Structure formats: C-alpha cells, structure tokens
Amino acid sequence: MGVRMMECPKQINEWIHKYLDGDISEEEGRYLKEHLHSCQKCMKHYQELEKTVLFVKSLSHIAAPDHFTQKVMASLPKEKRSVGVQRWLRNHPFLAAASLFIILMTGVLFSSYEESRFSVTKYDNIIVDNNTVIVPEGETVKGDITVKNGDIEIKGKVEGDVTVINGEQYMASAGQVTGKVEEINELFEWLWYEIKTTLSEVFQK
Amino acid sequence: MEEFVKKKIRQIKKGDQDAFAEVVDLYKDKIYHLCYRMLGNAHEAEDIAQEAFLRVYINIHSFDINKKFSTWLYRIATNLSIDRIRKKKPDYYLDAEVAGTDGLTLYSQVSSDIAMPEKEVEAMELQEIIQKEILKLPDKYRSVIVLRYIEDLSLQEISEVLDIPVGTVKTRIHRGREALRKQLRHL
C-alpha cells in the first residue's frame, strides 16, 4: 500500500467507539485494524480515546464517610412495633425461651399460691371442721369430692371419686368410696393431675 | 448476592429497619462514589447519597422484587445527582451552542485556550484533573461516563438505570469520551 494519502472511511470513528464498547463485529474489527495501521491520524485518535478511558477508570474508589449508615437510619420514619418484637424473638431465641419459661413458672407459682387456701366441693351433708372435711357415718354423698389444702375423713359413703390436694384422707372402717381415691401433695404431682384431668376432659368430649 | 438482597427487601417491605441497614451497608460505597464523581464535592455527595437511600426506604413498596435492586438504586441516586447539578447550574452550559457560531460550543472555544502551565499541571494531582474534566461534562454525558467507567455497569444496565435506549447510551458515551479526550489528551 505504501504511504498513500487517502480519505479515511467515514465509519472509522464509529468503529473506534464500537471497539471501545466491545461492540464491534469481526469484519469491522479487521477493517479498523487495517486502517489504524496505515493511518497515523486515526491511530492517534484511537490511542487518545483509549488513554482517556484508562484515566477515568484510574480514579480511585472513595468509600462512604464514617457513620453513613447510622445517619441514614436516623433519618428514617419509625418502624412498626410488631416487626421489632418479631425480630427480637428471631434474634434472641434463647432469651425468648427463657422469658417464656419464667412467665409460665410465675403463673404456676402464683396460681398455686392463690390456691393454697382451703376449699372443698360443697355438699349439704358434710361437716367442715378446721380444714378437715368429715363425711359423717350414715351419710351418703352423691358425687365427687375434691378437697384442697385440707384433710378428709370418710365415715359414711361417697358415691364418686375422692381427690385430696395438699392434704390426707382417712378412711374409717365403715367408710366407703365407690370411685377412685387420690391424694396429690407435690406441686408436680398436682401439675400432672391437672394435665391428666385436662386431657381426659378433652378425650371425653 | 441477588438472593440475599431479595430476602432483605422482603424484610424491609414488612418494615424491618435492621434489614435495611444491611442493604445500606452493602451499597453505600458504590452509591457514595457515584454521587461524588457526579458532584465533585464530598459534602454534597453524602447529602445526595443519604437522600437516595431514604427514597429507597420510603418507596420500597413500589419496588418490584423480581427486578434488579441495584438498577433501581442507581436510578434514584443518578436522578438525584442530576437534579442537584441542574439546581446549581451556572448561567451557561459549556455544551450549549454559542449563538451564531454554527455548532461551535463553548467547549471547543475554551478547551484549547485553557491549557494550564506545565508546572501547575504537575502540581495538580492527575486524579483532580480527571475529576474536574468529568465535572465539566453536561449531566447527560457525565452520568453515562460515571456509570460506565466508575461504576462499571454494562451498556444494557445503564440503559435500564437511565430508562433510555441502548443506542442512546452508546451515543452519549461516544460523545462523552470525545469531550474528555479533548481535555485529557495532552496529559
């Protein structure tokens, strides 16, 4: 070819940019290469553009200033409370379980404290004397008797179950209970009893 | 990464601010850098980057989870930066055609005259010069150059961020590159 002065193809500039964008076809690329090697002016243009790109890319990265995130967070509107609770539960499963346990235990202890008073299923023909329930001789109680925090003496007949919670039952020789007799004294025994009754109630339904 | 961000966005949509803080941490450097290169000023960059994240949080319900989050975030940050540039615009634009000069812009008039003395050029850090030249670009060229070469987005992504056709992105990048070339070729 030699040093022949020739008009640069109109598309050369476009091809240079396409090339810089990684957007050029194989054929165009070949023409471009050929031309750049034979035309100093276009080669210079291409090199200047390439240098420009490198300059811009060389700009160092600048990190966001300190406390950027905190400042953004401080500018936000308040979040819904329910989300806060849910997230707390998710982030602190152990604390959540522990506090649930404490709440339940307090409930149990409190209610058992509440129930540390004497009580008995009411029937007309039984005698209550100083936290002791007496089923007198010759009397018949038709139904279950539950005594809490007291004792029971059975001299007559009970046509049903007798349950004593935190107390004792004395059965006279003439005494008679047609159902079950149960004594529940310990807290956990009592809990177990509660669970059993609840369950049997559930299953009976 | 995309999956992680999606999960976080679902949490943010439910109002979880901690999830949002994680997303801010993830993108703050990129967004701050974008704003810094667009505005050339640390204070303004922080201001606009903060505003961008606040907008994201407030408008998170309108964000379609199936779309790319970073594209949406870049769009908000770029638009806010452009708004800021336009608010503090000088009395004239460098790329505005000078009346009666038939296509001649102030750029072409200014560029050759303003070549600085060599010592000064040496003294000024190269980085500052490049940043200064980027800041001289009209906002539509500046945004594509910054997104392409600073944030390293593809042409397709830039087209989505700016909501303009890929062809337009290419044209703007070509013109932006040419404008910068005129200013930086002597270095």
mmCIF file of C-alpha atoms in Angstrom:
data_model
loop_
_atom_site.group_PDB
_atom_site.id
_atom_site.type_symbol
_atom_site.label_atom_id
_atom_site.label_comp_id
_atom_site.label_asym_id
_atom_site.label_seq_id
_atom_site.Cartn_x
_atom_site.Cartn_y
_atom_site.Cartn_z
ATOM 1 C CA MET A 1 0.000 0.000 0.000
ATOM 2 C CA GLY A 2 2.768 2.410 0.899
ATOM 3 C CA VAL A 3 2.177 5.900 2.134
ATOM 4 C CA ARG A 4 -0.777 6.708 0.005
ATOM 5 C CA MET A 5 -2.822 9.678 1.072
ATOM 6 C CA MET A 6 -6.366 8.532 1.217
ATOM 7 C CA GLU A 7 -9.620 9.678 2.639
ATOM 8 C CA CYS A 8 -10.373 7.935 5.936
ATOM 9 C CA PRO A 9 -13.540 5.862 5.699
ATOM 10 C CA LYS A 10 -16.447 7.718 7.322
ATOM 11 C CA GLN A 11 -17.157 4.855 9.698
ATOM 12 C CA ILE A 12 -13.674 4.766 11.241
ATOM 13 C CA ASN A 13 -14.658 6.954 14.163
ATOM 14 C CA GLU A 14 -17.785 4.902 14.771
ATOM 15 C CA TRP A 15 -15.751 1.697 14.641
ATOM 16 C CA ILE A 16 -13.247 3.021 17.150
ATOM 17 C CA HIS A 17 -16.060 3.700 19.591
ATOM 18 C CA LYS A 18 -17.693 0.367 18.845
ATOM 19 C CA TYR A 19 -14.365 -1.268 19.523
ATOM 20 C CA LEU A 20 -14.021 0.569 22.843
ATOM 21 C CA ASP A 21 -17.518 -0.594 23.759
ATOM 22 C CA GLY A 22 -16.652 -4.193 22.898
ATOM 23 C CA ASP A 23 -19.418 -3.938 20.372
ATOM 24 C CA ILE A 24 -17.629 -4.373 17.050
ATOM 25 C CA SER A 25 -18.182 -7.190 14.540
ATOM 26 C CA GLU A 26 -15.294 -9.338 13.386
ATOM 27 C CA GLU A 27 -15.343 -7.838 9.931
ATOM 28 C CA GLU A 28 -15.460 -4.236 11.116
ATOM 29 C CA GLY A 29 -12.674 -5.018 13.550
ATOM 30 C CA ARG A 30 -10.498 -6.269 10.750
ATOM 31 C CA TYR A 31 -11.084 -3.157 8.646
ATOM 32 C CA LEU A 32 -10.426 -0.940 11.643
ATOM 33 C CA LYS A 33 -7.151 -2.648 12.460
ATOM 34 C CA GLU A 34 -6.034 -2.437 8.875
ATOM 35 C CA HIS A 35 -6.849 1.247 8.712
ATOM 36 C CA LEU A 36 -5.277 2.192 12.037
ATOM 37 C CA HIS A 37 -2.014 0.628 10.960
ATOM 38 C CA SER A 38 -1.990 2.679 7.818
ATOM 39 C CA CYS A 39 -3.320 5.979 9.186
ATOM 40 C CA GLN A 40 -1.422 7.824 11.889
ATOM 41 C CA LYS A 41 -4.131 10.378 12.425
ATOM 42 C CA CYS A 42 -6.776 7.774 13.226
ATOM 43 C CA MET A 43 -4.312 5.751 15.289
ATOM 44 C CA LYS A 44 -3.581 8.806 17.386
ATOM 45 C CA HIS A 45 -7.276 9.459 17.834
ATOM 46 C CA TYR A 46 -7.807 5.881 18.910
ATOM 47 C CA GLN A 47 -4.907 5.965 21.370
ATOM 48 C CA GLU A 48 -6.098 9.212 22.901
ATOM 49 C CA LEU A 49 -9.542 7.767 23.448
ATOM 50 C CA GLU A 50 -8.101 4.630 24.972
ATOM 51 C CA LYS A 51 -5.945 6.722 27.277
ATOM 52 C CA THR A 52 -8.953 8.805 28.264
ATOM 53 C CA VAL A 53 -10.859 5.681 29.256
ATOM 54 C CA LEU A 54 -7.897 4.461 31.292
ATOM 55 C CA PHE A 55 -7.641 7.839 33.024
ATOM 56 C CA VAL A 56 -11.280 7.772 34.044
ATOM 57 C CA LYS A 57 -11.032 4.176 35.186
ATOM 58 C CA SER A 58 -7.942 5.049 37.211
ATOM 59 C CA LEU A 59 -9.900 7.306 39.532
ATOM 60 C CA SER A 60 -9.534 5.729 42.940
ATOM 61 C CA HIS A 61 -12.559 4.436 44.710
ATOM 62 C CA ILE A 62 -13.811 6.551 47.531
ATOM 63 C CA ALA A 63 -15.604 4.919 50.417
ATOM 64 C CA ALA A 64 -18.651 6.431 52.079
ATOM 65 C CA PRO A 65 -17.803 8.572 55.120
ATOM 66 C CA ASP A 66 -17.952 7.189 58.657
ATOM 67 C CA HIS A 67 -21.352 6.685 60.240
ATOM 68 C CA PHE A 68 -23.022 6.870 56.852
ATOM 69 C CA THR A 69 -25.409 4.022 57.632
ATOM 70 C CA GLN A 70 -26.242 5.367 61.100
ATOM 71 C CA LYS A 71 -27.107 8.736 59.605
ATOM 72 C CA VAL A 72 -29.388 7.122 57.030
ATOM 73 C CA MET A 73 -31.062 5.061 59.730
ATOM 74 C CA ALA A 74 -31.572 8.126 61.920
ATOM 75 C CA SER A 75 -33.420 9.855 59.097
ATOM 76 C CA LEU A 76 -35.953 7.058 58.549
ATOM 77 C CA PRO A 77 -39.553 7.181 59.731
ATOM 78 C CA LYS A 78 -40.279 4.947 62.743
ATOM 79 C CA GLU A 79 -40.874 1.266 62.081
ATOM 80 C CA LYS A 80 -43.913 -0.742 63.098
ATOM 81 C CA ARG A 81 -43.626 -2.128 66.608
ATOM 82 C CA SER A 82 -44.736 -5.670 65.737
ATOM 83 C CA VAL A 83 -41.710 -6.042 63.476
ATOM 84 C CA GLY A 84 -39.438 -5.064 66.326
ATOM 85 C CA VAL A 85 -40.899 -7.752 68.562
ATOM 86 C CA GLN A 86 -40.725 -10.409 65.858
ATOM 87 C CA ARG A 87 -37.124 -9.551 65.092
ATOM 88 C CA TRP A 88 -36.229 -9.585 68.772
ATOM 89 C CA LEU A 89 -37.691 -13.065 69.091
ATOM 90 C CA ARG A 90 -35.799 -14.192 65.996
ATOM 91 C CA ASN A 91 -32.504 -12.735 67.178
ATOM 92 C CA HIS A 92 -32.754 -13.902 70.776
ATOM 93 C CA PRO A 93 -34.327 -17.378 70.700
ATOM 94 C CA PHE A 94 -32.721 -18.397 73.970
ATOM 95 C CA LEU A 95 -33.811 -15.273 75.837
ATOM 96 C CA ALA A 96 -37.258 -15.672 74.338
ATOM 97 C CA ALA A 97 -37.499 -19.268 75.529
ATOM 98 C CA ALA A 98 -36.133 -18.334 78.959
ATOM 99 C CA SER A 99 -38.567 -15.483 79.423
ATOM 100 C CA LEU A 100 -41.456 -17.655 78.278
ATOM 101 C CA PHE A 101 -40.394 -20.223 80.875
ATOM 102 C CA ILE A 102 -40.226 -17.564 83.600
ATOM 103 C CA ILE A 103 -43.641 -16.240 82.686
ATOM 104 C CA LEU A 104 -45.172 -19.708 82.819
ATOM 105 C CA MET A 105 -43.446 -20.628 86.069
ATOM 106 C CA THR A 106 -44.540 -17.399 87.686
ATOM 107 C CA GLY A 107 -48.052 -18.168 86.544
ATOM 108 C CA VAL A 108 -47.939 -21.639 88.030
ATOM 109 C CA LEU A 109 -46.445 -20.471 91.299
ATOM 110 C CA PHE A 110 -48.846 -17.598 91.529
ATOM 111 C CA SER A 111 -51.884 -19.705 90.847
ATOM 112 C CA SER A 112 -50.710 -22.382 93.265
ATOM 113 C CA TYR A 113 -50.260 -19.645 95.846
ATOM 114 C CA GLU A 114 -53.754 -18.468 95.079
ATOM 115 C CA GLU A 115 -54.995 -21.973 95.673
ATOM 116 C CA SER A 116 -53.203 -22.544 98.939
ATOM 117 C CA ARG A 117 -56.464 -21.758 100.700
ATOM 118 C CA PHE A 118 -58.744 -24.482 101.921
ATOM 119 C CA SER A 119 -61.595 -25.433 99.656
ATOM 120 C CA VAL A 120 -63.936 -28.330 99.220
ATOM 121 C CA THR A 121 -66.710 -29.415 96.876
ATOM 122 C CA LYS A 122 -69.870 -28.335 98.576
ATOM 123 C CA TYR A 123 -72.427 -30.841 99.807
ATOM 124 C CA ASP A 124 -75.139 -30.288 102.445
ATOM 125 C CA ASN A 125 -74.432 -33.404 104.401
ATOM 126 C CA ILE A 126 -70.706 -32.981 105.039
ATOM 127 C CA ILE A 127 -69.122 -31.295 108.032
ATOM 128 C CA VAL A 128 -66.164 -28.933 107.740
ATOM 129 C CA ASP A 129 -64.117 -28.586 110.898
ATOM 130 C CA ASN A 130 -60.827 -26.681 110.937
ATOM 131 C CA ASN A 131 -59.788 -27.565 107.386
ATOM 132 C CA THR A 132 -60.899 -31.135 107.847
ATOM 133 C CA VAL A 133 -63.848 -32.418 105.894
ATOM 134 C CA ILE A 134 -65.906 -35.124 107.548
ATOM 135 C CA VAL A 135 -68.347 -37.354 105.747
ATOM 136 C CA PRO A 136 -70.407 -38.424 108.792
ATOM 137 C CA GLU A 137 -71.406 -42.017 109.443
ATOM 138 C CA GLY A 138 -74.667 -42.968 107.761
ATOM 139 C CA GLU A 139 -74.486 -40.093 105.251
ATOM 140 C CA THR A 140 -74.117 -40.672 101.530
ATOM 141 C CA VAL A 141 -72.508 -38.070 99.278
ATOM 142 C CA LYS A 142 -73.731 -38.477 95.730
ATOM 143 C CA GLY A 143 -70.901 -37.171 93.570
ATOM 144 C CA ASP A 144 -67.137 -36.486 93.549
ATOM 145 C CA ILE A 145 -65.448 -34.672 96.400
ATOM 146 C CA THR A 146 -62.291 -32.603 95.901
ATOM 147 C CA VAL A 147 -60.531 -31.188 98.959
ATOM 148 C CA LYS A 148 -57.776 -28.645 98.512
ATOM 149 C CA ASN A 149 -55.320 -27.816 101.296
ATOM 150 C CA GLY A 150 -57.222 -29.862 103.863
ATOM 151 C CA ASP A 151 -57.872 -33.415 105.022
ATOM 152 C CA ILE A 152 -60.914 -35.606 104.687
ATOM 153 C CA GLU A 153 -62.288 -38.270 106.984
ATOM 154 C CA ILE A 154 -64.716 -40.634 105.412
ATOM 155 C CA LYS A 155 -67.005 -42.357 107.847
ATOM 156 C CA GLY A 156 -70.011 -42.553 105.571
ATOM 157 C CA LYS A 157 -70.330 -43.315 101.884
ATOM 158 C CA VAL A 158 -69.154 -41.379 98.814
ATOM 159 C CA GLU A 159 -70.720 -42.378 95.547
ATOM 160 C CA GLY A 160 -67.985 -40.932 93.388
ATOM 161 C CA ASP A 161 -64.243 -40.091 93.387
ATOM 162 C CA VAL A 162 -62.388 -38.530 96.294
ATOM 163 C CA THR A 163 -59.425 -36.320 95.487
ATOM 164 C CA VAL A 164 -57.283 -34.666 98.138
ATOM 165 C CA ILE A 165 -54.834 -31.967 97.068
ATOM 166 C CA ASN A 166 -52.208 -31.000 99.641
ATOM 167 C CA GLY A 167 -53.901 -32.997 102.341
ATOM 168 C CA GLU A 168 -54.631 -36.505 103.537
ATOM 169 C CA GLN A 169 -57.606 -38.778 103.560
ATOM 170 C CA TYR A 170 -58.612 -41.035 106.412
ATOM 171 C CA MET A 171 -60.960 -43.830 105.710
ATOM 172 C CA ALA A 172 -62.956 -45.171 108.657
ATOM 173 C CA SER A 173 -63.717 -48.876 108.652
ATOM 174 C CA ALA A 174 -67.320 -48.150 107.822
ATOM 175 C CA GLY A 175 -66.340 -45.603 105.185
ATOM 176 C CA GLN A 176 -66.957 -46.392 101.582
ATOM 177 C CA VAL A 177 -65.941 -44.753 98.293
ATOM 178 C CA THR A 178 -67.346 -46.154 95.101
ATOM 179 C CA GLY A 179 -64.936 -44.291 92.820
ATOM 180 C CA LYS A 180 -61.184 -43.639 92.955
ATOM 181 C CA VAL A 181 -59.394 -42.135 95.938
ATOM 182 C CA GLU A 182 -56.419 -39.935 95.116
ATOM 183 C CA GLU A 183 -54.009 -37.871 97.185
ATOM 184 C CA ILE A 184 -51.965 -35.206 95.467
ATOM 185 C CA ASN A 185 -49.343 -33.445 97.522
ATOM 186 C CA GLU A 186 -46.400 -32.336 95.494
ATOM 187 C CA LEU A 187 -46.512 -29.434 93.123
ATOM 188 C CA PHE A 188 -45.530 -31.524 90.156
ATOM 189 C CA GLU A 189 -47.863 -34.273 91.084
ATOM 190 C CA TRP A 190 -50.546 -31.655 91.165
ATOM 191 C CA LEU A 191 -49.487 -30.334 87.782
ATOM 192 C CA TRP A 192 -49.561 -33.856 86.420
ATOM 193 C CA TYR A 193 -53.026 -34.267 87.817
ATOM 194 C CA GLU A 194 -54.125 -31.031 86.126
ATOM 195 C CA ILE A 195 -52.740 -32.245 82.844
ATOM 196 C CA LYS A 196 -54.389 -35.643 83.220
ATOM 197 C CA THR A 197 -57.763 -34.113 84.005
ATOM 198 C CA THR A 198 -57.490 -31.688 81.139
ATOM 199 C CA LEU A 199 -56.558 -34.485 78.791
ATOM 200 C CA SER A 200 -59.295 -36.829 79.962
ATOM 201 C CA GLU A 201 -61.768 -33.967 79.666
ATOM 202 C CA VAL A 202 -60.561 -33.375 76.156
ATOM 203 C CA PHE A 203 -60.880 -37.035 75.255
ATOM 204 C CA GLN A 204 -64.285 -37.357 76.810
ATOM 205 C CA LYS A 205 -65.603 -34.594 74.616
ATOM 206 C CA MET B 1 -25.885 -11.793 46.340
ATOM 207 C CA GLU B 2 -29.106 -11.117 44.421
ATOM 208 C CA GLU B 3 -30.899 -13.695 46.569
ATOM 209 C CA PHE B 4 -29.539 -12.151 49.748
ATOM 210 C CA VAL B 5 -30.718 -8.725 48.661
ATOM 211 C CA LYS B 6 -34.157 -10.086 47.732
ATOM 212 C CA LYS B 7 -34.544 -11.644 51.149
ATOM 213 C CA LYS B 8 -33.563 -8.378 52.788
ATOM 214 C CA ILE B 9 -36.032 -6.440 50.651
ATOM 215 C CA ARG B 10 -38.878 -8.727 51.655
ATOM 216 C CA GLN B 11 -37.991 -7.948 55.275
ATOM 217 C CA ILE B 12 -37.788 -4.219 54.559
ATOM 218 C CA LYS B 13 -41.210 -4.357 52.907
ATOM 219 C CA LYS B 14 -42.525 -5.700 56.218
ATOM 220 C CA GLY B 15 -40.965 -2.660 57.892
ATOM 221 C CA ASP B 16 -37.759 -4.230 59.191
ATOM 222 C CA GLN B 17 -35.232 -1.413 59.557
ATOM 223 C CA ASP B 18 -32.321 -3.651 60.516
ATOM 224 C CA ALA B 19 -32.601 -5.418 57.174
ATOM 225 C CA PHE B 20 -32.500 -2.009 55.544
ATOM 226 C CA ALA B 21 -29.315 -1.098 57.425
ATOM 227 C CA GLU B 22 -27.680 -4.206 55.957
ATOM 228 C CA VAL B 23 -28.656 -3.154 52.443
ATOM 229 C CA VAL B 24 -27.308 0.365 53.053
ATOM 230 C CA ASP B 25 -24.016 -1.111 54.244
ATOM 231 C CA LEU B 26 -23.831 -3.243 51.148
ATOM 232 C CA TYR B 27 -24.278 -0.388 48.657
ATOM 233 C CA LYS B 28 -23.192 2.751 50.479
ATOM 234 C CA ASP B 29 -19.684 2.894 48.999
ATOM 235 C CA LYS B 30 -20.863 2.429 45.416
ATOM 236 C CA ILE B 31 -23.631 4.991 45.758
ATOM 237 C CA TYR B 32 -21.473 7.498 47.583
ATOM 238 C CA HIS B 33 -18.757 7.134 44.966
ATOM 239 C CA LEU B 34 -21.282 7.595 42.164
ATOM 240 C CA CYS B 35 -22.571 10.797 43.763
ATOM 241 C CA TYR B 36 -19.064 12.002 44.489
ATOM 242 C CA ARG B 37 -17.972 11.636 40.871
ATOM 243 C CA MET B 38 -21.197 13.218 39.646
ATOM 244 C CA LEU B 39 -20.996 16.201 42.006
ATOM 245 C CA GLY B 40 -17.292 16.507 42.814
ATOM 246 C CA ASN B 41 -17.906 17.511 46.378
ATOM 247 C CA ALA B 42 -17.811 15.303 49.468
ATOM 248 C CA HIS B 43 -20.476 17.181 51.359
ATOM 249 C CA GLU B 44 -22.979 17.198 48.517
ATOM 250 C CA ALA B 45 -22.177 13.609 47.658
ATOM 251 C CA GLU B 46 -23.019 12.478 51.174
ATOM 252 C CA ASP B 47 -26.159 14.565 51.183
ATOM 253 C CA ILE B 48 -27.435 13.082 47.914
ATOM 254 C CA ALA B 49 -26.383 9.519 48.734
ATOM 255 C CA GLN B 50 -28.256 9.767 52.051
ATOM 256 C CA GLU B 51 -31.292 11.122 50.272
ATOM 257 C CA ALA B 52 -31.122 8.263 47.741
ATOM 258 C CA PHE B 53 -31.266 5.624 50.486
ATOM 259 C CA LEU B 54 -34.068 7.444 52.249
ATOM 260 C CA ARG B 55 -36.079 7.444 48.996
ATOM 261 C CA VAL B 56 -35.413 3.740 48.593
ATOM 262 C CA TYR B 57 -36.786 3.057 52.053
ATOM 263 C CA ILE B 58 -39.857 5.225 51.636
ATOM 264 C CA ASN B 59 -40.680 3.818 48.186
ATOM 265 C CA ILE B 60 -39.739 0.202 48.839
ATOM 266 C CA HIS B 61 -43.379 -0.866 48.439
ATOM 267 C CA SER B 62 -43.402 0.250 44.834
ATOM 268 C CA PHE B 63 -40.269 -1.793 44.086
ATOM 269 C CA ASP B 64 -40.927 -4.990 42.109
ATOM 270 C CA ILE B 65 -38.965 -7.748 43.850
ATOM 271 C CA ASN B 66 -38.397 -9.526 40.519
ATOM 272 C CA LYS B 67 -36.360 -6.613 39.188
ATOM 273 C CA LYS B 68 -32.730 -5.939 39.892
ATOM 274 C CA PHE B 69 -32.465 -3.851 43.025
ATOM 275 C CA SER B 70 -29.136 -2.208 42.216
ATOM 276 C CA THR B 71 -30.572 -0.850 38.940
ATOM 277 C CA TRP B 72 -33.371 0.846 40.837
ATOM 278 C CA LEU B 73 -30.965 2.193 43.449
ATOM 279 C CA TYR B 74 -28.605 3.542 40.786
ATOM 280 C CA ARG B 75 -31.522 5.204 39.043
ATOM 281 C CA ILE B 76 -32.617 7.011 42.180
ATOM 282 C CA ALA B 77 -29.071 8.121 43.018
ATOM 283 C CA THR B 78 -28.305 9.218 39.445
ATOM 284 C CA ASN B 79 -31.536 11.186 39.104
ATOM 285 C CA LEU B 80 -30.998 12.927 42.431
ATOM 286 C CA SER B 81 -27.451 13.821 41.394
ATOM 287 C CA ILE B 82 -28.650 15.207 38.075
ATOM 288 C CA ASP B 83 -31.321 17.255 39.861
ATOM 289 C CA ARG B 84 -28.660 18.676 42.120
ATOM 290 C CA ILE B 85 -26.388 19.515 39.189
ATOM 291 C CA ARG B 86 -29.240 21.324 37.458
ATOM 292 C CA LYS B 87 -30.099 23.295 40.571
ATOM 293 C CA LYS B 88 -26.620 24.693 40.857
ATOM 294 C CA LYS B 89 -26.096 25.107 37.140
ATOM 295 C CA PRO B 90 -24.044 28.052 36.013
ATOM 296 C CA ASP B 91 -25.512 30.776 33.828
ATOM 297 C CA TYR B 92 -24.413 28.982 30.704
ATOM 298 C CA TYR B 93 -23.778 25.451 29.636
ATOM 299 C CA LEU B 94 -20.462 24.515 28.162
ATOM 300 C CA ASP B 95 -22.192 22.385 25.596
ATOM 301 C CA ALA B 96 -24.807 24.977 24.726
ATOM 302 C CA GLU B 97 -24.234 26.175 21.230
ATOM 303 C CA VAL B 98 -22.803 29.629 21.111
ATOM 304 C CA ALA B 99 -25.210 31.815 19.208
ATOM 305 C CA GLY B 100 -24.235 32.430 15.623
ATOM 306 C CA THR B 101 -21.254 30.092 15.595
ATOM 307 C CA ASP B 102 -22.945 27.219 13.808
ATOM 308 C CA GLY B 103 -22.422 24.257 16.096
ATOM 309 C CA LEU B 104 -19.465 25.661 17.934
ATOM 310 C CA THR B 105 -19.808 25.148 21.657
ATOM 311 C CA LEU B 106 -18.058 26.889 24.483
ATOM 312 C CA TYR B 107 -16.238 23.624 24.930
ATOM 313 C CA SER B 108 -14.414 23.917 21.681
ATOM 314 C CA GLN B 109 -13.656 27.571 22.354
ATOM 315 C CA VAL B 110 -12.447 27.038 25.840
ATOM 316 C CA SER B 111 -10.568 23.781 25.580
ATOM 317 C CA SER B 112 -7.511 24.876 23.694
ATOM 318 C CA ASP B 113 -7.097 28.242 25.421
ATOM 319 C CA ILE B 114 -7.286 26.935 28.939
ATOM 320 C CA ALA B 115 -4.324 24.593 28.695
ATOM 321 C CA MET B 116 -2.628 25.178 32.012
ATOM 322 C CA PRO B 117 1.052 25.954 32.570
ATOM 323 C CA GLU B 118 3.096 22.793 32.895
ATOM 324 C CA LYS B 119 4.189 23.334 36.472
ATOM 325 C CA GLU B 120 0.648 23.785 37.590
ATOM 326 C CA VAL B 121 -0.406 20.650 35.771
ATOM 327 C CA GLU B 122 2.339 18.738 37.501
ATOM 328 C CA ALA B 123 1.405 20.128 40.855
ATOM 329 C CA MET B 124 -2.234 19.281 40.486
ATOM 330 C CA GLU B 125 -2.855 15.706 41.035
ATOM 331 C CA LEU B 126 -3.824 13.751 37.986
ATOM 332 C CA GLN B 127 -6.906 12.490 39.784
ATOM 333 C CA GLU B 128 -8.121 16.000 40.426
ATOM 334 C CA ILE B 129 -7.687 16.933 36.804
ATOM 335 C CA ILE B 130 -9.652 13.955 35.613
ATOM 336 C CA GLN B 131 -12.408 14.622 38.143
ATOM 337 C CA LYS B 132 -12.524 18.253 37.113
ATOM 338 C CA GLU B 133 -12.933 17.304 33.474
ATOM 339 C CA ILE B 134 -15.722 14.864 34.293
ATOM 340 C CA LEU B 135 -17.482 17.653 36.170
ATOM 341 C CA LYS B 136 -17.308 19.825 33.087
ATOM 342 C CA LEU B 137 -19.350 17.301 31.130
ATOM 343 C CA PRO B 138 -23.038 18.129 30.704
ATOM 344 C CA ASP B 139 -25.067 15.902 33.045
ATOM 345 C CA LYS B 140 -26.362 13.522 30.364
ATOM 346 C CA TYR B 141 -22.820 12.642 29.296
ATOM 347 C CA ARG B 142 -21.446 12.753 32.804
ATOM 348 C CA SER B 143 -23.954 10.210 34.077
ATOM 349 C CA VAL B 144 -23.219 7.620 31.367
ATOM 350 C CA ILE B 145 -19.448 8.048 31.733
ATOM 351 C CA VAL B 146 -19.627 7.684 35.505
ATOM 352 C CA LEU B 147 -21.956 4.676 35.328
ATOM 353 C CA ARG B 148 -19.831 3.022 32.652
ATOM 354 C CA TYR B 149 -16.294 3.649 33.871
ATOM 355 C CA ILE B 150 -16.626 4.405 37.571
ATOM 356 C CA GLU B 151 -19.438 2.033 38.479
ATOM 357 C CA ASP B 152 -18.529 -0.461 35.753
ATOM 358 C CA LEU B 153 -22.108 -1.016 34.545
ATOM 359 C CA SER B 154 -22.818 -2.620 31.177
ATOM 360 C CA LEU B 155 -24.434 -0.627 28.362
ATOM 361 C CA GLN B 156 -27.620 -2.610 28.931
ATOM 362 C CA GLU B 157 -27.658 -1.816 32.645
ATOM 363 C CA ILE B 158 -27.055 1.867 32.002
ATOM 364 C CA SER B 159 -29.973 1.855 29.575
ATOM 365 C CA GLU B 160 -32.170 0.433 32.347
ATOM 366 C CA VAL B 161 -30.859 2.798 35.003
ATOM 367 C CA LEU B 162 -31.456 5.882 32.869
ATOM 368 C CA ASP B 163 -34.512 4.480 31.116
ATOM 369 C CA ILE B 164 -33.173 5.325 27.667
ATOM 370 C CA PRO B 165 -32.492 3.025 24.669
ATOM 371 C CA VAL B 166 -29.102 1.286 24.489
ATOM 372 C CA GLY B 167 -28.425 3.177 21.264
ATOM 373 C CA THR B 168 -28.780 6.474 23.088
ATOM 374 C CA VAL B 169 -26.446 5.239 25.815
ATOM 375 C CA LYS B 170 -23.826 4.441 23.172
ATOM 376 C CA THR B 171 -24.137 7.832 21.518
ATOM 377 C CA ARG B 172 -23.753 9.604 24.832
ATOM 378 C CA ILE B 173 -20.752 7.519 25.811
ATOM 379 C CA HIS B 174 -19.112 8.259 22.455
ATOM 380 C CA ARG B 175 -19.661 11.985 22.864
ATOM 381 C CA GLY B 176 -18.596 11.936 26.498
ATOM 382 C CA ARG B 177 -15.407 10.105 25.583
ATOM 383 C CA GLU B 178 -14.648 12.559 22.802
ATOM 384 C CA ALA B 179 -15.213 15.551 25.069
ATOM 385 C CA LEU B 180 -12.912 14.087 27.719
ATOM 386 C CA ARG B 181 -10.328 13.159 25.105
ATOM 387 C CA LYS B 182 -10.029 16.752 24.014
ATOM 388 C CA GLN B 183 -9.264 17.758 27.587
ATOM 389 C CA LEU B 184 -7.065 14.900 28.642
ATOM 390 C CA ARG B 185 -5.052 14.036 25.563
ATOM 391 C CA HIS B 186 -2.169 16.316 26.454
ATOM 392 C CA LEU B 187 -1.517 14.603 29.753
#
